[in-house]
CSV table of C-alpha atoms and ligand atoms in Angstrom, one decimal:
chain,number,residue,atom,x,y,z
S,278,MET,CA,-16.5,-20.9,-29.1
S,279,THR,CA,-12.8,-19.3,-29.2
S,280,SER,CA,-12.0,-20.4,-32.2
S,281,ASN,CA,-13.5,-20.6,-35.9
S,282,PHE,CA,-10.4,-22.0,-37.4
S,283,ASN,CA,-10.5,-25.6,-38.9
S,284,VAL,CA,-7.3,-27.9,-39.4
S,285,ARG,CA,-7.1,-30.8,-41.5
S,286,SER,CA,-3.4,-31.5,-41.5
S,287,ALA,CA,-0.3,-29.7,-40.7
S,288,SER,CA,1.5,-30.6,-44.2
S,289,GLY,CA,-1.8,-29.4,-45.8
S,290,TYR,CA,-1.6,-25.9,-43.9
S,291,GLU,CA,2.3,-25.4,-44.7
S,292,GLN,CA,1.4,-25.6,-48.5
S,293,LEU,CA,-2.0,-23.1,-48.2
S,294,MET,CA,-0.5,-20.8,-45.6
S,295,GLY,CA,2.6,-21.4,-43.7
S,296,ARG,CA,5.0,-21.1,-46.8
S,297,TRP,CA,3.4,-17.5,-46.8
S,298,SER,CA,3.3,-17.0,-43.0
S,299,ARG,CA,7.1,-17.7,-42.5
S,300,GLN,CA,7.7,-14.7,-45.0
S,301,LEU,CA,5.4,-12.6,-43.2
S,302,ALA,CA,6.8,-13.3,-39.8
S,303,PRO,CA,9.7,-11.5,-40.0
S,304,ARG,CA,8.1,-8.3,-40.9
S,305,LEU,CA,5.7,-8.6,-38.1
S,306,ILE,CA,9.1,-8.9,-35.9
S,307,ASP,CA,10.4,-5.9,-37.3
S,308,PHE,CA,7.0,-4.0,-36.9
S,309,ALA,CA,6.9,-5.1,-33.1
S,310,GLY,CA,10.3,-4.7,-32.1
S,311,LEU,CA,12.4,-7.4,-30.6
S,312,ALA,CA,15.8,-7.0,-28.2
S,313,ASP,CA,18.2,-10.0,-27.0
S,314,GLY,CA,17.4,-11.5,-23.7
S,315,GLU,CA,13.6,-10.9,-23.8
S,316,ARG,CA,11.0,-13.2,-22.9
S,317,VAL,CA,8.6,-13.3,-25.7
S,318,LEU,CA,5.1,-15.0,-26.2
S,319,ASP,CA,3.6,-16.8,-29.6
S,320,VAL,CA,-0.1,-16.5,-29.5
S,321,GLY,CA,-1.9,-19.0,-31.9
S,322,CYS,CA,1.4,-20.6,-33.2
S,323,GLY,CA,0.4,-22.9,-35.9
S,324,THR,CA,3.4,-24.9,-37.0
S,325,GLY,CA,5.9,-22.2,-36.0
S,326,SER,CA,6.3,-19.9,-38.5
S,327,LEU,CA,6.9,-17.1,-36.2
S,328,THR,CA,7.9,-19.0,-33.3
S,329,PHE,CA,11.1,-20.4,-35.3
S,330,ALA,CA,11.5,-16.8,-36.8
S,331,LEU,CA,12.0,-15.3,-33.2
S,332,PRO,CA,15.3,-16.6,-32.3
S,333,LYS,CA,16.7,-15.8,-35.6
S,334,ALA,CA,15.9,-11.7,-35.1
S,335,ALA,CA,17.5,-11.6,-31.5
S,336,ASN,CA,19.1,-13.6,-29.0
S,337,VAL,CA,16.0,-14.0,-26.8
S,338,SER,CA,15.9,-15.6,-23.3
S,339,GLU,CA,12.3,-17.5,-23.8
S,340,ILE,CA,9.9,-18.3,-26.3
S,341,ALA,CA,6.5,-19.6,-25.1
S,342,ALA,CA,4.2,-20.7,-27.9
S,343,ILE,CA,0.7,-21.6,-27.7
S,344,ASP,CA,-2.2,-23.1,-30.1
S,345,TYR,CA,-5.9,-23.9,-29.5
S,346,SER,CA,-5.2,-26.8,-31.8
S,347,PRO,CA,-3.4,-30.2,-30.7
S,348,VAL,CA,-2.4,-31.3,-34.3
S,349,PHE,CA,-0.2,-27.7,-34.8
S,350,VAL,CA,1.0,-28.1,-31.3
S,351,GLU,CA,2.6,-31.7,-32.3
S,352,GLU,CA,3.7,-30.5,-35.3
S,353,ALA,CA,5.7,-27.5,-33.6
S,354,THR,CA,7.1,-29.3,-30.9
S,355,ARG,CA,8.3,-32.2,-33.6
S,356,ARG,CA,9.9,-29.3,-35.4
S,357,ASN,CA,11.5,-27.4,-32.3
S,358,ALA,CA,15.4,-28.3,-31.4
S,359,ASP,CA,15.5,-25.0,-29.4
S,360,PRO,CA,15.7,-25.4,-25.6
S,361,ARG,CA,14.4,-21.9,-25.2
S,362,ILE,CA,11.3,-22.6,-26.6
S,363,THR,CA,8.1,-24.7,-25.0
S,364,ILE,CA,5.1,-25.1,-27.1
S,365,GLN,CA,1.5,-25.7,-25.2
S,366,GLU,CA,-2.1,-26.1,-26.3
S,367,ALA,CA,-4.1,-23.1,-24.9
S,368,ASP,CA,-6.7,-20.6,-25.7
S,369,ALA,CA,-5.8,-17.2,-26.6
S,370,CYS,CA,-8.7,-16.1,-24.6
S,371,ALA,CA,-7.3,-18.0,-21.2
S,372,LEU,CA,-3.7,-17.5,-21.5
S,373,PRO,CA,-2.1,-19.8,-18.8
S,374,PHE,CA,0.9,-17.4,-17.8
S,375,LYS,CA,1.3,-14.8,-14.8
S,376,ASP,CA,0.3,-11.1,-15.1
S,377,GLY,CA,3.4,-9.3,-16.7
S,378,TYR,CA,5.4,-12.4,-17.1
S,379,PHE,CA,6.4,-11.4,-20.8
S,380,ASP,CA,8.3,-8.4,-22.5
S,381,ARG,CA,6.3,-8.9,-25.7
S,382,ALA,CA,3.3,-10.9,-27.1
S,383,LEU,CA,2.9,-11.4,-30.8
S,384,SER,CA,0.1,-12.7,-32.9
S,385,LEU,CA,0.4,-13.9,-36.6
S,386,LEU,CA,-3.0,-14.6,-38.6
S,387,VAL,CA,-5.0,-15.4,-35.3
S,388,LEU,CA,-7.3,-12.8,-34.2
S,389,HIS,CA,-9.3,-12.9,-37.3
S,390,PHE,CA,-10.1,-16.7,-36.3
S,391,VAL,CA,-11.2,-15.8,-32.7
S,392,PRO,CA,-15.0,-14.8,-32.1
S,393,GLU,CA,-14.2,-13.0,-28.9
S,394,ALA,CA,-10.5,-11.1,-30.7
S,395,GLY,CA,-11.0,-8.4,-28.0
S,396,LYS,CA,-10.7,-10.8,-25.2
S,397,ALA,CA,-7.4,-12.6,-26.5
S,398,ILE,CA,-6.1,-8.7,-26.9
S,399,SER,CA,-7.0,-8.0,-23.4
S,400,GLU,CA,-5.1,-11.5,-22.2
S,401,MET,CA,-2.1,-10.5,-24.4
S,402,ARG,CA,-1.9,-7.2,-22.7
S,403,ARG,CA,-2.5,-9.1,-19.0
S,404,VAL,CA,0.5,-11.3,-19.5
S,405,VAL,CA,2.9,-8.6,-20.7
S,406,ARG,CA,4.9,-6.1,-18.4
S,407,PRO,CA,4.2,-2.8,-18.3
S,408,GLY,CA,6.2,-1.1,-21.0
S,409,GLY,CA,6.4,-3.9,-22.8
S,410,VAL,CA,4.4,-4.5,-26.2
S,411,VAL,CA,1.5,-6.5,-27.7
S,412,ALA,CA,1.8,-6.8,-31.3
S,413,ALA,CA,-0.7,-8.6,-34.1
S,414,ALA,CA,-1.3,-8.9,-37.9
S,415,VAL,CA,-4.3,-10.4,-39.6
S,416,TRP,CA,-4.8,-10.7,-43.6
S,417,ASP,CA,-6.6,-8.2,-45.3
S,418,HIS,CA,-9.1,-10.2,-47.0
S,419,LEU,CA,-11.2,-7.5,-48.6
S,420,GLY,CA,-8.7,-5.0,-49.7
S,421,GLY,CA,-5.2,-6.9,-49.6
S,422,MET,CA,-5.4,-10.3,-51.0
S,423,PRO,CA,-5.7,-10.3,-55.0
S,424,GLY,CA,-4.8,-14.0,-55.1
S,425,MET,CA,-7.5,-15.4,-53.1
S,426,ARG,CA,-9.9,-12.5,-53.9
S,427,MET,CA,-9.7,-13.8,-57.1
S,428,MET,CA,-10.9,-17.3,-56.2
S,429,VAL,CA,-13.9,-16.0,-54.1
S,430,ASP,CA,-15.2,-13.6,-56.5
S,431,THR,CA,-15.2,-16.2,-59.2
S,432,VAL,CA,-17.0,-19.0,-56.9
S,433,ALA,CA,-19.3,-16.1,-55.9
S,434,MET,CA,-20.5,-15.5,-59.4
S,435,LEU,CA,-21.5,-19.5,-59.8
S,436,ASP,CA,-23.0,-20.1,-56.5
S,437,GLU,CA,-25.3,-18.2,-53.7
S,438,ASN,CA,-23.5,-20.2,-51.1
S,439,ALA,CA,-20.3,-18.8,-51.9
S,440,ARG,CA,-21.5,-15.5,-51.9
S,441,GLN,CA,-22.3,-16.0,-48.1
S,442,LEU,CA,-18.7,-17.7,-48.0
S,443,ARG,CA,-17.3,-14.1,-49.5
S,444,SER,CA,-18.8,-12.1,-46.9
S,445,HIS,CA,-17.7,-14.0,-43.9
S,446,TYR,CA,-14.3,-14.4,-45.4
S,447,CYS,CA,-14.0,-10.7,-46.4
S,448,PHE,CA,-15.3,-9.5,-43.3
S,449,GLN,CA,-13.7,-11.8,-40.2
S,450,PRO,CA,-12.9,-9.8,-37.0
S,451,MET,CA,-10.3,-7.2,-37.0
S,452,MET,CA,-10.0,-7.2,-41.0
S,453,ARG,CA,-11.9,-3.7,-41.2
S,454,PRO,CA,-9.7,-0.5,-41.4
S,455,ASP,CA,-8.8,0.7,-37.9
S,456,GLU,CA,-10.7,-2.2,-36.4
S,457,MET,CA,-7.6,-3.7,-34.7
S,458,LYS,CA,-6.5,-0.3,-33.7
S,459,GLN,CA,-9.5,0.6,-32.1
S,460,SER,CA,-9.7,-2.4,-30.0
S,461,PHE,CA,-6.0,-2.5,-29.3
S,462,ILE,CA,-6.6,1.4,-27.6
S,463,GLU,CA,-10.3,-0.2,-26.4
S,464,HIS,CA,-8.3,-2.7,-24.0
S,465,GLY,CA,-5.9,-0.1,-22.7
S,466,LEU,CA,-2.6,-0.2,-24.9
S,467,THR,CA,-0.9,2.9,-25.5
S,468,GLU,CA,1.1,4.3,-28.5
S,469,VAL,CA,-0.7,2.2,-30.6
S,470,GLU,CA,0.3,2.0,-34.2
S,471,GLN,CA,-1.2,0.7,-37.1
S,472,ALA,CA,0.7,-0.6,-40.3
S,473,SER,CA,0.4,-2.7,-43.6
S,474,LEU,CA,2.7,-5.6,-44.0
S,475,LEU,CA,3.2,-6.7,-47.8
S,476,ILE,CA,4.5,-10.0,-49.0
S,477,ARG,CA,4.3,-11.6,-52.3
S,478,MET,CA,2.5,-14.9,-52.7
S,479,ASP,CA,4.4,-16.7,-55.8
S,480,TYR,CA,3.2,-19.4,-57.4
S,481,GLN,CA,4.6,-22.3,-60.2
S,482,SER,CA,1.3,-22.9,-61.7
S,483,PHE,CA,-2.2,-23.4,-61.5
S,484,GLU,CA,-1.9,-26.5,-59.5
S,485,ASP,CA,0.7,-25.0,-57.0
S,486,TYR,CA,-2.3,-22.2,-56.2
S,487,TRP,CA,-5.2,-24.4,-56.3
S,488,GLU,CA,-3.9,-28.0,-54.9
S,489,PRO,CA,-3.8,-26.9,-51.1
S,490,ILE,CA,-7.2,-25.2,-51.6
S,491,ALA,CA,-8.7,-28.2,-53.5
S,492,ALA,CA,-7.6,-30.6,-51.0
S,493,GLY,CA,-10.0,-28.9,-48.5
S,494,GLU,CA,-7.5,-27.0,-46.5
S,495,GLY,CA,-9.0,-23.8,-44.8
S,496,PRO,CA,-12.2,-22.3,-44.8
S,497,LEU,CA,-12.2,-22.1,-49.0
S,498,GLY,CA,-10.9,-25.4,-49.1
S,499,LYS,CA,-13.9,-26.4,-46.9
S,500,TYR,CA,-16.1,-25.2,-49.3
S,501,VAL,CA,-14.8,-26.4,-52.6
S,502,ALA,CA,-14.1,-30.1,-51.4
S,503,ALA,CA,-18.0,-30.2,-50.2
S,504,LEU,CA,-19.2,-29.6,-53.8
S,505,ALA,CA,-20.8,-31.8,-55.7
S,506,PRO,CA,-18.9,-33.4,-58.8
S,507,THR,CA,-20.5,-31.4,-61.5
S,508,GLN,CA,-20.6,-28.2,-59.8
S,509,ARG,CA,-16.9,-28.8,-58.9
S,510,LYS,CA,-16.0,-29.3,-62.7
S,511,VAL,CA,-17.2,-26.0,-63.1
S,512,THR,CA,-15.5,-24.3,-60.0
S,513,ASP,CA,-12.1,-25.6,-60.9
S,514,ALA,CA,-12.4,-24.7,-64.7
S,515,ALA,CA,-13.8,-21.0,-63.6
S,516,VAL,CA,-10.7,-20.7,-61.2
S,517,LYS,CA,-8.4,-22.1,-63.9
S,518,ALA,CA,-9.4,-19.2,-66.2
S,519,ALA,CA,-9.2,-16.7,-63.8
S,520,TYR,CA,-5.7,-17.7,-62.6
S,521,GLU,CA,-4.4,-17.8,-66.2
S,522,ALA,CA,-6.2,-14.4,-67.0
S,523,GLY,CA,-5.7,-15.3,-70.8
S,524,GLN,CA,-2.0,-16.2,-70.7
S,525,PRO,CA,-0.8,-19.7,-70.6
S,526,ASP,CA,-0.7,-21.5,-67.3
S,527,GLY,CA,2.5,-21.0,-65.5
S,528,PRO,CA,4.3,-18.5,-62.6
S,529,ARG,CA,2.1,-15.9,-61.0
S,530,SER,CA,2.4,-13.2,-58.5
S,531,PHE,CA,-0.2,-12.2,-56.0
S,532,ALA,CA,0.7,-9.0,-53.4
S,533,ALA,CA,-0.7,-9.9,-50.0
S,534,VAL,CA,-1.2,-7.7,-47.3
S,535,ALA,CA,-1.8,-7.7,-43.7
S,536,TRP,CA,-3.1,-5.2,-41.3
S,537,ALA,CA,-0.6,-4.8,-38.4
S,538,CYS,CA,-1.1,-3.5,-34.9
S,539,ARG,CA,1.2,-3.2,-32.1
S,540,GLY,CA,0.7,-1.1,-28.6
S,541,VAL,CA,2.7,-0.5,-25.2
S,542,VAL,CA,1.1,-1.6,-21.9
S,543,PRO,CA,1.0,1.5,-19.8
S,544,PHE,CA,2.3,1.9,-16.3
S,545,ALA,CA,-0.4,1.5,-13.8
C,1380,SAM,C1,-3.9,-19.2,-39.9
C,1380,SAM,S1,-3.1,-19.9,-38.7
C,1380,SAM,C2,-1.9,-19.0,-38.1
C,1380,SAM,C3,-0.7,-19.9,-37.6
C,1380,SAM,C4,0.5,-19.3,-37.5
C,1380,SAM,N1,0.7,-18.2,-36.6
C,1380,SAM,C5,1.1,-19.0,-38.5
C,1380,SAM,O1,1.2,-17.3,-38.9
C,1380,SAM,O2,1.3,-19.5,-39.7
C,1380,SAM,C6,-4.4,-19.7,-37.1
C,1380,SAM,C7,-3.9,-20.2,-35.9
C,1380,SAM,O3,-4.6,-19.7,-34.8
C,1380,SAM,C8,-5.0,-20.8,-34.1
C,1380,SAM,N2,-6.3,-20.2,-33.4
C,1380,SAM,C9,-7.3,-20.0,-33.6
C,1380,SAM,N3,-8.3,-19.7,-32.5
C,1380,SAM,C10,-7.6,-19.7,-31.3
C,1380,SAM,C11,-7.6,-19.6,-30.2
C,1380,SAM,N4,-8.6,-19.2,-29.3
C,1380,SAM,N5,-6.8,-19.6,-29.2
C,1380,SAM,C12,-5.3,-20.4,-29.8
C,1380,SAM,N6,-4.9,-20.5,-30.8
C,1380,SAM,C13,-6.1,-20.3,-31.9
C,1380,SAM,C14,-5.1,-21.8,-34.8
C,1380,SAM,O4,-5.3,-23.1,-34.3
C,1380,SAM,C15,-4.2,-21.6,-35.9
C,1380,SAM,O5,-2.8,-22.2,-35.5
């Protein structure tokens, strides 16, 4: 299996994550660097948060975007009006490009869904020219996502199955400190640097926070959508109480931190 990601709908993804990954994309680009005239690869483009941020950051010559999910490839293609961008279905672990074709390969919030994430890093390295850059970011679910931990911890107090979900959620591939850095080094990248990228997830209300999850999108949504009605009622109320934290419902702002790594492809 080359992906653990499950997608229900592109619009559901936008509400759950796309609105935040659009904020994170420019931060990954700043960290990875980008220059006019470059050929860039976006691995696991989803609905295109990073893909469409790239030509805003530099006058690049070509952007190739790939994703495993046909639902996302279709949506990103529908949104694309830039002739420099091509989007296709492909696996991060078997990239359909020649060795050394790109100046940079970037991947935003993807490697934690790839069971053999090292293989994807090795493929990114293969398709980037010597001297070019490979960069990736994944959420720090354990220590950097208080808004989501709040929900996961609340349901883990209520249900044994949710405790397993929490363990899986917090320790997906590349999420442990230095894990991605070590993997970049093991796969032959040099000048490897690690950073924390920060955005804030701002919600208007509990409904704005809970609706995308309750609709069944993403791994947490899949769990919530499968609950029996009584258990669901208890869960909704407990998560709402955690969101409100003793104050009236309304806007809340949560920090969200991603681990990021970049490395340079060596000459021979
Ligand atoms: C959380 S989404 C991130 C999408 C987009 N990069 C963003 O930041 O909004 C994870 C994406 O990784 C893709 N993905 C997961 N495993 C993959 C694989 N083996 N090859 C290519 N794409 C993969 C999923 O289909 C999904 O679009």
